[in-house]
Amino acid sequence: MIRKLSSISLKQTGFALLLTGSFAAASWMAPAAHAASEAIYISNSSYFTLNQAALSSSSLQFSVLLHNGESQPIDFNQYGVRVTDQAGHSYTAKLSEKKSASVLPGQDQSFRFYANLPAGETAAQLKVDVFRWDFVKADFMNHLGDLPVSSVVQEGQVKVPEQIINLHALDSTLSNDASVAFQLGQSVRVTENGKWYMYTQVSAKNLGSSSVKLPSGLQVRLVDANGLKYTSTVASGSDTTFLPNQSDTMTLKTLVSRQMPTSGLTLEYYYLNQSEDVSLGTLSLNASLQTTALGAKQVYAGQQEGEQVTVKANTSTYSIQADGVHVQTVVTLSNDGEAIASVPSFSASYQFGDAGTSVTSTDNAARSGYLAPKETASYYFNATLPTGVDPNAAQLVLWQTASSGSSSGTGSTTSTSSGGTASGTATTGSGAGATASSTSTSSSSGAAATGQMPVAVFLLKGASEAQSGYTTAVNYEFGSKLIFNNNSVVNKNLDVALVELHAHENDDLGYKTAVAKYKITNNGTSTIALPELQNELIDSKGNTYTGTRQSAVATQITPGSSYVVSYSYLLPNKAQSDDETFALNVYDDKSVSEGNVSVGTYRVALQKETESDTLALYPFSLKVNDSSISWLYSSGTYSYQLNLDLDIAHEDQVIIDSNFSKIEFDMVDSLGRIVGTQTATLTGTGKLTSGKQKIVVTGLKNEQVDSGVVVNMYEVIETPNGTAKRLIKQFH
């Protein structure tokens, strides 16, 4: 990045180099304390200074200011500049802007240059050599003096790999000042369809005065430490038009060998001159190639300008099962800035081994398109890795869905910008050495854009084995609000509470049925869709029993109201001494491509049936004041009659409908056989009411009547898996 530094004014500071006579050079140097004020005088009132400079690992960008204190214009074409180091090497400085070379009397004019440098040069080693063209001299230069680069380069300046390329040399239709500074961003090595690719982000800044597209002749390739070359294509940004003095991002994609060393890589820009490759410069990928440790934040590579967004793989857990290694990684996207940031669409893949093997994973959760300042969004990526894979040795690749666009060669069509030769463009000194070329095999990917770009690679070293939900469950009190760790399942305006959990033994069927009732309350101001809670009970051994919702249920809940939904669980029959405490796990299985995501686990216990005459059937309570059984005979058939005296109270004013649980009365003989059944409801026509009423079972034959008849009273719920029954009272 170019840093704008303050201009140097000799009106405020002493000069360092004084020229005596007509354009004669002087060698007097200012003390180090006044290095920032050094200048080269070409007359008593006209001088050169360094205006600003930015040094990267491979180039120097700087501005030379010419102050004309004369009464006549000064033609900058009479002068030139180049960059030299302490070892005596010189490097060509190229003008990077279109500007008149004529500096009017009493005016200051700044001329911007760039020079490509070898790696390792520091600001303290570099100087800008100012000279006047003199064709009498052997090198055609009359050297006027040196301006130290260190005088204007800020301390602690970050050195980012950068390469400046003059595009006019590739396409003569472009203006003379058409040049682009390429700066490396992040590089990641990922696998797709069994092959390894290197994705590299490159920021390109237009240093010219006109909009420009990259010429089609500009090519890019990776060169490894062994000199092998791998041709790159543009995965995104191939049709970008670069505005003057603006930056934009491109992503390069390179098919590479799986044996390619990841150290000593360089990115080389070149063009073909007939059959010969002409190198334009290289960038080292050593600092660009990135992986991120589990739990560490990384700057989000796909963010928009002005955003401050980070990504982090918070946790990764796994469990070894019969079908493979089940792994889940939680990735968070955080807006650390002060402005609203957009939320991207992410997917992921787990890559492991050297053979290019990977398993994809998606998070389909519905979420807002924007993040408020300091807000965080979570993504869950589940997958099943092959048996034997060590999840700690795997990597998670985070992919962002990319905008559509074709991928051609590096660069795009010929630039549409126009511009003639810059008037007064300065001719500069020579001194750039030739670049040696190496011979090797070349591999071309020829891959088209995939529609997605990798933005991070997370190392999963430190992944932990998943604990049973039974051990991680928090204590829960019936009727209190269930606290979920994200809003992907339940709208934030809805409160959910477990109000009842009972079980009943079904001896004939070999299992028992647990029935849970959930109270859902709308605290908002508008009607909200009733959520479909995915949940299960987990016992102390880690066995899970999936909850099944009642067959029919309302689809919406109005504001200010509550609704009751019942779920049933098929549990194995156990001895009375067995623990009847469970973990209730509420989860989301819609937002992930595989498995589920727990949104909360709660320690609950089956509620015991009491011998009390008051029966709890939320939201009702039934008090049995009196009961008796009698029988009648008429025309060869018998009828049994259960006489009840009840007090029924609607304890909690929640919405119930015709799909609410029903009451079933089963008449059972002394041998345990059901000889008759009658049903009743607590709502609607024919419902049970407070007071005296009769439950009649008719049509019994003589042999079905005995003295050991009992009547079992059940709460019955219809589920997709059949009828769930809970015994609430037995009458003798």
XYZ file of C-alpha atoms in Angstrom:
732
model
C 0.000 0.000 0.000
C 1.236 3.526 -0.793
C 1.329 5.767 2.251
C 0.829 9.477 1.697
C 3.604 11.341 3.501
C 3.885 15.039 4.121
C 5.608 17.118 1.429
C 8.963 18.608 2.270
C 9.284 22.393 2.256
C 12.722 23.991 2.252
C 11.192 27.279 3.312
C 10.965 25.786 6.809
C 14.188 23.772 6.945
C 17.784 24.131 5.880
C 18.926 22.696 2.590
C 21.382 19.829 2.393
C 22.887 20.010 -1.052
C 23.956 23.310 -2.595
C 24.725 23.575 -6.286
C 27.179 26.315 -7.293
C 27.487 27.517 -10.874
C 25.205 26.533 -13.688
C 23.655 23.089 -12.913
C 26.836 21.972 -11.144
C 26.595 19.095 -8.678
C 27.552 19.436 -5.041
C 28.342 16.708 -2.537
C 27.708 18.325 0.837
C 25.413 16.164 2.998
C 23.147 17.376 5.755
C 23.457 15.890 9.227
C 21.407 12.766 9.808
C 19.053 14.635 12.101
C 17.943 16.721 9.124
C 17.631 13.881 6.616
C 13.972 14.648 5.984
C 14.923 18.089 4.619
C 17.564 16.983 2.098
C 17.273 18.446 -1.385
C 19.208 18.808 -4.609
C 19.480 22.379 -5.916
C 19.775 23.056 -9.623
C 19.942 26.842 -9.082
C 19.776 29.246 -6.203
C 15.981 28.983 -6.088
C 15.035 25.676 -7.795
C 15.485 22.218 -6.321
C 14.409 18.542 -6.206
C 13.127 16.762 -3.104
C 11.607 13.384 -2.359
C 7.915 13.930 -1.761
C 6.821 10.449 -0.644
C 7.897 6.813 -0.912
C 6.546 3.341 -0.200
C 8.760 0.266 -0.140
C 7.501 -3.281 -0.587
C 9.463 -6.506 -0.821
C 9.873 -6.165 -4.596
C 9.345 -2.523 -5.582
C 9.763 1.088 -4.571
C 7.159 3.722 -5.340
C 8.170 7.335 -4.831
C 7.446 10.887 -5.895
C 10.045 13.502 -6.827
C 9.001 17.124 -6.356
C 10.508 19.822 -8.561
C 10.227 23.377 -7.211
C 10.710 26.038 -9.888
C 11.860 29.297 -8.330
C 12.967 30.756 -11.658
C 11.192 33.201 -13.936
C 11.117 30.685 -16.797
C 9.519 27.187 -17.066
C 11.723 24.173 -16.355
C 11.419 21.134 -18.603
C 11.621 17.967 -16.515
C 12.521 16.062 -19.693
C 16.043 17.464 -19.235
C 16.385 15.435 -16.040
C 16.032 11.839 -14.953
C 16.012 9.702 -11.841
C 16.996 6.169 -10.962
C 17.284 4.102 -7.768
C 20.659 2.953 -6.443
C 21.762 0.896 -3.447
C 24.836 0.786 -1.272
C 26.410 -1.987 -3.361
C 26.408 0.238 -6.423
C 23.519 -1.444 -8.236
C 21.111 0.792 -10.097
C 17.470 0.146 -10.960
C 15.362 1.810 -13.624
C 12.701 4.183 -12.352
C 9.587 4.410 -14.509
C 7.096 7.244 -14.553
C 3.757 5.883 -13.360
C 1.459 8.783 -14.276
C 0.595 10.938 -17.239
C 1.678 14.513 -16.572
C 3.130 17.535 -18.362
C 6.891 17.792 -17.995
C 6.817 21.601 -17.998
C 6.975 23.131 -14.506
C 5.831 26.741 -14.543
C 7.629 29.544 -12.676
C 6.841 29.641 -8.960
C 5.154 26.218 -9.095
C 5.780 22.850 -7.468
C 5.272 19.745 -9.600
C 5.388 16.165 -8.298
C 6.348 13.253 -10.551
C 5.503 9.712 -9.445
C 7.839 6.784 -10.219
C 8.223 3.110 -9.452
C 11.201 0.757 -9.618
C 11.326 -3.023 -9.373
C 13.860 -4.244 -6.826
C 15.359 -7.576 -5.773
C 14.275 -9.047 -2.453
C 16.068 -7.846 0.654
C 16.565 -4.169 -0.151
C 15.833 -1.811 2.749
C 15.035 1.905 2.826
C 18.359 2.619 4.525
C 20.218 1.052 1.582
C 18.370 2.910 -1.167
C 18.774 6.352 -2.702
C 17.173 8.190 -5.583
C 19.875 9.366 -7.983
C 18.910 12.642 -9.713
C 20.779 13.509 -12.920
C 20.667 15.816 -15.918
C 20.945 14.317 -19.359
C 24.374 15.104 -20.797
C 25.302 13.331 -24.010
C 28.943 14.316 -23.615
C 29.236 11.982 -20.622
C 29.998 8.300 -21.126
C 26.740 7.244 -19.474
C 24.892 10.336 -20.807
C 24.241 11.443 -17.226
C 25.456 14.422 -15.257
C 24.810 13.208 -11.691
C 23.461 15.989 -9.497
C 23.076 14.124 -6.193
C 21.264 11.448 -4.200
C 18.111 11.656 -2.097
C 17.962 8.994 0.666
C 14.773 6.937 0.588
C 14.864 6.512 4.367
C 14.134 10.237 4.762
C 10.518 9.789 3.642
C 9.682 6.135 4.326
C 7.786 5.866 7.591
C 9.244 3.684 10.316
C 7.578 0.314 10.779
C 6.041 0.373 7.327
C 4.584 -3.042 6.480
C 6.340 -4.600 3.546
C 3.707 -6.304 1.415
C 4.834 -8.293 -1.650
C 4.085 -6.087 -4.644
C 4.945 -5.997 -8.341
C 4.415 -3.016 -10.663
C 3.936 -3.725 -14.354
C 3.798 -1.195 -17.170
C 0.886 -2.332 -19.341
C 1.884 -0.106 -22.258
C 4.768 -2.501 -22.948
C 2.187 -5.276 -23.489
C -0.379 -3.254 -25.403
C 0.782 -0.186 -27.339
C -2.807 1.079 -27.607
C -2.720 1.875 -23.895
C -1.420 5.173 -22.595
C 2.226 5.465 -21.621
C 1.349 5.734 -17.934
C -0.853 2.617 -17.949
C 0.644 0.618 -15.092
C -0.746 -1.628 -12.364
C 0.664 -2.500 -8.950
C -0.091 -6.127 -8.049
C -0.102 -6.888 -4.352
C -0.422 -10.381 -2.882
C -3.255 -11.285 -0.582
C -4.032 -14.700 0.830
C -3.133 -17.997 -0.845
C -4.679 -21.341 0.094
C -4.049 -24.871 -1.116
C -7.264 -26.861 -1.458
C -8.582 -30.001 -3.086
C -11.434 -30.208 -5.610
C -12.642 -33.340 -7.368
C -9.538 -35.247 -6.340
C -7.080 -32.584 -7.583
C -5.045 -29.983 -5.737
C -5.372 -26.288 -6.558
C -3.737 -23.135 -5.303
C -6.025 -20.119 -4.997
C -4.274 -16.759 -4.695
C -5.884 -13.385 -4.107
C -4.193 -10.472 -5.823
C -5.030 -6.820 -5.308
C -4.417 -4.759 -8.446
C -4.124 -0.962 -8.197
C -4.329 1.175 -11.314
C -1.442 3.641 -11.119
C -2.359 5.324 -14.394
C -4.653 8.236 -15.151
C -7.212 6.249 -17.215
C -9.449 3.263 -16.588
C -7.899 0.072 -17.838
C -8.428 -3.651 -18.244
C -5.551 -6.094 -18.089
C -4.216 -6.989 -21.544
C -4.880 -10.521 -22.701
C -1.154 -11.023 -23.230
C -0.403 -10.735 -19.522
C 0.138 -14.236 -18.121
C 0.696 -15.559 -14.596
C 2.130 -18.827 -13.291
C 3.381 -20.421 -10.098
C 7.015 -21.430 -9.931
C 8.047 -23.851 -7.189
C 11.380 -24.238 -5.456
C 12.473 -26.787 -8.071
C 11.772 -24.415 -10.965
C 8.625 -26.257 -12.091
C 5.984 -23.930 -13.527
C 2.217 -24.186 -13.197
C -0.002 -21.997 -15.377
C -2.640 -19.944 -13.529
C -6.097 -18.897 -14.656
C -8.362 -16.175 -13.320
C -11.105 -17.691 -11.184
C -12.760 -14.345 -10.479
C -12.190 -10.769 -11.630
C -11.163 -11.511 -15.220
C -13.436 -8.809 -16.659
C -12.627 -6.160 -14.069
C -12.162 -2.585 -15.226
C -9.664 -0.878 -12.934
C -10.436 2.774 -12.242
C -7.622 5.336 -11.934
C -5.903 5.236 -8.548
C -8.303 2.502 -7.394
C -7.753 -1.100 -6.328
C -9.755 -4.226 -7.060
C -9.270 -7.887 -6.231
C -8.684 -10.844 -8.515
C -8.440 -14.510 -7.596
C -6.014 -16.786 -9.424
C -6.523 -20.544 -9.610
C -3.654 -22.914 -10.332
C -3.751 -26.667 -10.766
C -0.700 -27.998 -8.905
C 0.951 -31.319 -8.244
C 0.222 -32.902 -4.887
C 3.992 -33.309 -4.425
C 4.628 -29.610 -5.039
C 6.570 -28.106 -2.108
C 4.700 -25.308 -0.382
C 7.838 -23.365 0.532
C 9.850 -21.384 -1.969
C 6.852 -20.646 -4.211
C 6.763 -17.533 -6.383
C 4.089 -15.961 -8.558
C 5.575 -14.877 -11.895
C 4.083 -12.377 -14.356
C 5.243 -12.812 -17.935
C 4.268 -12.466 -21.583
C 5.088 -14.391 -24.747
C 7.382 -12.650 -27.235
C 6.970 -14.947 -30.222
C 8.128 -18.251 -28.711
C 10.072 -16.761 -25.802
C 8.767 -16.123 -22.290
C 9.591 -12.636 -21.051
C 9.397 -12.305 -17.265
C 7.885 -9.086 -15.931
C 8.500 -9.783 -12.255
C 7.853 -12.222 -9.422
C 6.178 -12.208 -6.033
C 7.140 -14.547 -3.216
C 4.228 -16.603 -1.836
C 6.009 -17.510 1.394
C 4.029 -15.018 3.490
C 0.872 -15.375 1.379
C 0.212 -19.099 1.841
C -1.979 -19.348 4.925
C -3.663 -21.842 7.209
C -5.406 -20.860 10.442
C -5.329 -22.721 13.740
C -8.510 -23.839 15.472
C -9.773 -21.024 17.680
C -7.703 -18.307 15.958
C -9.260 -15.304 14.214
C -8.445 -14.513 10.605
C -9.320 -11.461 8.543
C -12.147 -12.465 6.206
C -10.636 -12.425 2.707
C -13.957 -11.784 0.952
C -15.057 -8.653 2.787
C -16.000 -5.423 1.071
C -13.893 -2.280 1.252
C -14.413 -0.504 4.570
C -15.570 -3.634 6.414
C -13.734 -5.188 9.356
C -14.888 -8.795 9.359
C -13.121 -11.831 10.795
C -13.757 -15.576 10.618
C -12.856 -18.204 13.173
C -13.312 -21.949 13.542
C -14.416 -21.872 17.169
C -14.648 -25.573 17.927
C -14.449 -28.922 16.185
C -15.837 -32.084 17.757
C -16.026 -35.647 16.507
C -17.404 -39.054 17.429
C -16.257 -42.409 16.083
C -19.242 -44.461 14.948
C -19.823 -47.615 12.909
C -20.226 -45.719 9.612
C -17.213 -43.452 10.050
C -15.963 -40.423 11.976
C -18.738 -37.884 12.541
C -17.308 -34.387 12.809
C -18.870 -30.976 13.430
C -17.053 -27.638 13.190
C -18.550 -24.338 14.311
C -17.369 -21.306 12.306
C -18.195 -17.762 13.390
C -18.246 -14.624 11.262
C -17.737 -11.473 13.352
C -18.212 -7.823 12.459
C -15.423 -6.106 14.384
C -15.976 -2.743 12.705
C -18.324 0.164 13.298
C -20.300 -0.174 10.042
C -22.874 -2.746 8.998
C -21.279 -5.662 7.115
C -22.835 -8.034 4.592
C -23.195 -11.741 5.433
C -21.839 -14.114 2.755
C -23.107 -17.532 1.782
C -20.655 -20.135 3.080
C -20.133 -23.827 2.487
C -17.246 -26.020 3.591
C -15.263 -29.132 2.804
C -13.117 -31.377 4.949
C -9.875 -32.333 3.205
C -7.527 -35.034 4.443
C -4.554 -37.037 3.191
C -2.420 -36.348 0.126
C -4.695 -37.981 -2.440
C -6.976 -34.959 -2.822
C -9.838 -36.512 -0.850
C -12.521 -34.246 0.579
C -16.064 -34.363 1.955
C -18.424 -31.413 1.421
C -20.705 -29.860 4.012
C -23.323 -27.109 3.871
C -25.098 -24.874 6.364
C -28.539 -23.960 5.040
C -29.723 -21.937 8.019
C -31.788 -18.859 7.217
C -30.019 -15.765 8.512
C -30.028 -12.020 8.022
C -28.109 -10.611 5.068
C -26.218 -8.151 7.296
C -24.272 -8.069 10.537
C -24.573 -5.107 12.870
C -21.348 -3.791 14.456
C -19.957 -6.259 17.030
C -22.499 -8.890 15.944
C -21.593 -12.523 15.176
C -23.120 -15.197 12.947
C -22.450 -18.925 13.461
C -22.174 -21.641 10.820
C -22.289 -25.381 11.529
C -20.544 -27.830 9.206
C -21.198 -31.542 9.742
C -19.695 -34.438 7.813
C -18.852 -38.121 8.107
C -15.208 -38.859 7.360
C -14.045 -42.354 6.373
C -13.205 -44.770 9.172
C -9.611 -44.361 10.263
C -9.259 -40.675 9.370
C -7.774 -38.647 12.209
C -9.935 -35.511 12.464
C -7.027 -33.689 14.148
C -5.043 -34.109 10.920
C -7.876 -32.878 8.678
C -8.463 -29.345 7.411
C -11.697 -27.424 6.982
C -11.868 -25.285 3.838
C -14.355 -22.424 4.063
C -15.846 -21.572 0.665
C -17.795 -18.483 -0.341
C -20.250 -18.544 -3.208
C -18.711 -16.378 -5.940
C -20.441 -14.172 -8.452
C -20.991 -15.805 -11.810
C -18.514 -15.108 -14.580
C -16.415 -16.996 -17.038
C -12.822 -17.790 -16.374
C -10.424 -17.192 -19.196
C -6.681 -16.859 -19.214
C -4.969 -14.463 -16.887
C -6.244 -11.034 -17.808
C -9.204 -10.345 -20.048
C -9.944 -8.583 -23.299
C -7.791 -5.803 -24.704
C -8.185 -2.568 -22.828
C -10.858 -0.196 -24.062
C -9.182 2.835 -22.534
C -7.387 5.221 -24.830
C -4.707 7.804 -24.484
C -1.742 9.118 -26.423
C 1.819 9.546 -25.342
C 2.069 11.637 -22.206
C 3.263 15.106 -23.015
C 6.550 15.814 -21.385
C 6.903 12.228 -20.078
C 10.305 11.974 -18.441
C 12.854 9.565 -19.798
C 14.603 7.723 -17.003
C 17.931 6.141 -16.350
C 18.848 2.533 -17.046
C 20.337 -0.144 -14.874
C 17.794 -2.992 -14.554
C 19.513 -6.339 -14.804
C 18.265 -9.187 -16.998
C 16.172 -11.911 -15.355
C 17.436 -15.443 -15.789
C 14.863 -17.917 -17.076
C 14.575 -21.534 -16.005
C 13.386 -24.499 -17.984
C 10.787 -26.916 -16.649
C 7.619 -28.761 -17.385
C 4.391 -26.796 -17.404
C 0.944 -27.820 -16.222
C -2.157 -25.945 -17.334
C -5.335 -26.306 -15.331
C -7.738 -25.076 -17.958
C -10.364 -25.058 -15.221
C -13.428 -22.896 -15.472
C -14.778 -20.891 -12.584
C -16.416 -23.139 -10.000
C -18.885 -20.610 -8.621
C -17.187 -20.654 -5.234
C -13.944 -19.336 -3.817
C -12.017 -20.564 -0.764
C -11.573 -17.844 1.845
C -9.883 -19.765 4.668
C -8.295 -23.105 5.518
C -8.593 -24.103 9.178
C -6.346 -26.701 10.778
C -8.434 -28.986 12.986
C -5.589 -29.952 15.299
C -7.129 -29.748 18.750
C -10.508 -31.194 17.746
C -12.118 -32.911 20.739
C -14.234 -36.016 21.043
C -17.891 -35.086 21.415
C -19.412 -35.591 24.840
C -22.802 -37.171 25.366
C -25.637 -34.691 25.646
C -26.529 -36.420 28.919
C -23.324 -35.196 30.572
C -23.516 -31.664 29.172
C -27.222 -31.067 29.940
C -28.122 -28.218 32.299
C -30.673 -28.604 35.081
C -34.170 -27.613 34.091
C -37.342 -26.709 35.999
C -40.666 -27.595 34.370
C -42.530 -24.542 33.102
C -39.437 -22.313 32.773
C -38.285 -20.902 29.447
C -35.969 -23.123 27.402
C -32.871 -21.066 26.545
C -31.587 -21.862 23.034
C -28.047 -21.002 21.972
C -29.151 -19.684 18.557
C -32.324 -18.520 16.834
C -32.163 -20.864 13.858
C -34.980 -23.042 15.234
C -37.267 -20.719 17.166
C -38.215 -17.123 16.420
C -36.765 -14.751 19.020
C -40.304 -13.541 19.865
C -41.386 -17.041 20.901
C -40.895 -18.555 24.346
C -40.906 -22.349 24.652
C -41.387 -24.213 27.934
C -41.671 -27.911 28.768
C -44.706 -28.157 31.037
C -45.244 -31.907 31.321
C -43.388 -35.214 30.827
C -45.027 -38.513 31.778
C -44.565 -42.143 30.763
C -46.801 -45.250 30.596
C -45.901 -48.911 30.423
C -47.308 -50.796 27.426
C -46.717 -54.355 28.608
C -48.233 -55.972 25.557
C -46.065 -53.992 23.135
C -42.755 -54.274 24.967
C -42.138 -50.550 25.313
C -43.418 -47.548 27.196
C -44.483 -44.206 25.817
C -43.295 -40.888 27.227
C -45.504 -37.904 26.452
C -44.182 -34.326 26.644
C -46.167 -31.125 26.322
C -44.579 -27.860 25.216
C -46.112 -24.452 25.813
C -45.227 -21.965 23.055
C -45.958 -18.273 23.676
C -45.894 -15.454 21.112
C -44.498 -12.311 22.748
C -44.346 -10.425 19.474
C -46.809 -8.121 17.730
C -47.532 -10.242 14.654
C -48.593 -13.774 13.822
C -45.651 -16.209 13.701
C -45.335 -19.671 12.202
C -45.450 -22.358 14.875
C -41.986 -23.967 15.045
C -41.488 -27.670 14.519
C -39.198 -28.568 17.381
C -36.811 -31.402 16.616
C -35.961 -33.048 19.920
C -34.947 -36.271 21.586
C -34.447 -37.803 25.006
C -30.955 -39.105 25.835
C -30.448 -41.609 28.650
C -27.370 -42.083 30.831
C -25.919 -44.656 28.393
C -26.124 -42.245 25.465
C -29.138 -43.900 23.833
C -31.410 -41.429 22.046
C -35.198 -41.545 21.640
C -36.616 -39.215 19.010
C -39.664 -37.110 19.799
C -42.676 -37.405 17.459
C -45.086 -34.504 17.243
C -48.846 -34.974 17.464
C -50.432 -35.755 14.098
C -52.258 -32.480 13.577
C -51.172 -29.084 14.821
C -51.850 -25.430 14.054
C -49.467 -23.729 11.624
C -49.451 -20.244 13.202
C -49.679 -18.600 16.582
C -51.212 -15.172 17.075
C -49.556 -12.412 19.136
C -50.110 -12.493 22.882
C -51.278 -16.114 22.902
C -49.903 -19.520 23.905
C -50.296 -22.897 22.241
C -49.696 -26.423 23.519
C -47.998 -29.066 21.336
C -47.495 -32.683 22.436
C -44.599 -35.003 21.569
C -44.261 -38.702 22.273
C -41.172 -40.882 22.765
C -40.999 -44.674 22.542
C -38.858 -45.926 25.433
C -37.811 -49.480 26.297
C -39.433 -51.122 29.312
C -37.012 -51.053 32.210
C -36.871 -52.234 35.751
C -38.328 -49.935 38.362
C -34.850 -49.298 39.737
C -33.593 -47.844 36.445
C -32.826 -44.131 36.347
C -35.649 -42.198 34.712
C -33.639 -39.008 34.255
C -32.900 -37.909 30.692
C -31.294 -35.127 28.741
C -33.798 -33.333 26.531
C -31.873 -32.315 23.409
C -33.495 -29.740 21.123
C -31.727 -29.672 17.774
C -31.792 -28.386 14.202
C -31.504 -30.948 11.413
C -32.729 -28.735 8.561
C -29.897 -26.214 8.369
C -27.065 -28.713 7.975
C -26.407 -31.185 5.195
C -25.807 -34.067 7.572
C -26.586 -34.855 11.197
C -27.929 -32.115 13.413
C -26.940 -29.109 15.484
C -27.902 -29.021 19.144
C -29.432 -25.733 20.262
C -29.749 -26.776 23.908
C -29.715 -29.798 26.232
C -31.638 -29.883 29.523
C -31.697 -32.380 32.403
C -35.287 -33.607 32.920
C -36.943 -36.517 34.724
C -40.147 -38.404 34.042
C -42.888 -37.101 36.300
C -44.343 -39.680 38.648
C -48.043 -40.464 38.660
C -49.531 -39.812 42.082
C -52.270 -41.579 44.001
C -54.044 -38.264 44.394
C -57.607 -37.814 43.189
C -56.487 -34.661 41.353
C -55.238 -35.482 37.856
C -52.926 -33.168 35.861
C -53.574 -33.054 32.118
C -52.028 -29.735 31.212
C -53.610 -27.222 30.865
C -56.474 -28.927 32.763
C -56.749 -30.407 36.228
C -59.409 -33.057 36.990
C -60.421 -33.762 40.571
C -62.340 -37.018 41.112
C -64.756 -36.410 43.939
C -66.455 -39.797 43.656
C -66.551 -42.833 41.378
C -68.407 -46.149 41.109
C -68.915 -48.972 38.605
C -72.289 -50.604 37.882
C -73.763 -52.790 35.184
C -77.061 -53.106 33.371
C -78.747 -55.912 31.437
C -81.084 -55.374 28.499
C -82.207 -57.722 25.682
C -79.352 -60.202 26.162
C -76.505 -57.703 26.387
C -74.727 -56.110 29.296
C -73.552 -52.551 29.741
C -70.938 -51.325 32.172
C -71.285 -47.839 33.561
C -68.571 -45.701 35.217
C -70.181 -43.052 37.411
C -67.988 -40.000 37.983
C -68.266 -36.837 39.993
C -65.621 -34.409 38.653
C -64.299 -30.891 39.128
C -62.559 -29.760 35.923
C -60.469 -26.564 35.868
C -58.722 -24.912 32.915
C -55.633 -23.910 34.890
C -53.646 -22.105 32.181
C -55.329 -20.069 29.467
C -53.585 -21.506 26.456
C -55.041 -22.270 23.047
C -56.187 -25.848 22.523
C -58.105 -27.236 19.559
C -59.741 -30.401 18.319
C -56.310 -32.010 17.948
C -55.687 -31.810 21.679
C -55.302 -35.070 23.589
C -58.420 -37.117 24.343
C -59.538 -39.242 27.284
C -60.019 -42.984 26.787
C -61.760 -45.336 29.212
C -60.853 -49.033 28.780
C -62.845 -51.726 30.620
C -60.516 -54.597 31.503
C -61.649 -57.986 32.863
C -59.932 -60.049 35.534
C -57.726 -61.704 32.923
C -56.406 -58.348 31.668
C -58.462 -58.348 28.488
C -59.982 -55.122 27.176
C -63.685 -55.912 26.768
C -64.890 -52.414 25.940
C -63.698 -48.871 25.221
C -65.242 -45.419 25.396
C -63.656 -42.040 24.544
C -64.314 -38.502 25.740
C -62.790 -35.056 25.233
C -62.023 -32.009 27.344
C -62.995 -29.622 24.544
C -65.744 -29.368 21.973
C -69.074 -31.177 21.724
C -69.710 -33.880 24.329
C -66.740 -32.867 26.451
C -66.369 -33.866 30.076
C -67.629 -31.205 32.438
C -67.640 -30.553 36.134
C -70.330 -32.459 38.007
C -71.770 -35.934 37.688
C -71.566 -37.884 34.433
C -71.691 -41.445 33.185
C -69.238 -43.323 30.981
C -71.096 -46.302 29.443
C -69.599 -49.337 27.673
C -72.298 -51.390 25.928
C -72.627 -54.635 23.990
C -70.861 -56.991 26.399
C -71.791 -60.694 26.374
C -72.484 -62.762 29.444
C -69.111 -64.503 29.404
C -67.343 -61.131 29.348
C -68.841 -60.038 32.622
C -67.090 -60.887 35.865
C -66.496 -59.382 39.229
C -62.892 -58.319 38.574
C -63.615 -55.583 36.054
C -61.575 -52.383 36.302
C -61.688 -49.235 34.159
C -58.403 -47.642 33.090
C -58.468 -43.920 32.292
C -55.874 -42.813 29.706
C -54.736 -39.578 28.108
C -54.416 -40.359 24.393
C -52.419 -38.477 21.757
C -52.412 -39.325 18.051
C -48.917 -39.318 16.526
C -47.587 -40.345 13.095
C -46.261 -43.493 14.818
C -49.648 -44.423 16.211
C -51.557 -43.747 19.402
C -49.599 -42.741 22.500
C -51.375 -43.542 25.784
C -50.684 -42.398 29.327
C -52.447 -44.114 32.242
C -53.710 -41.432 34.614
C -56.284 -43.265 36.802
C -57.672 -46.687 37.498
C -61.201 -47.264 38.789
C -62.296 -50.466 40.593
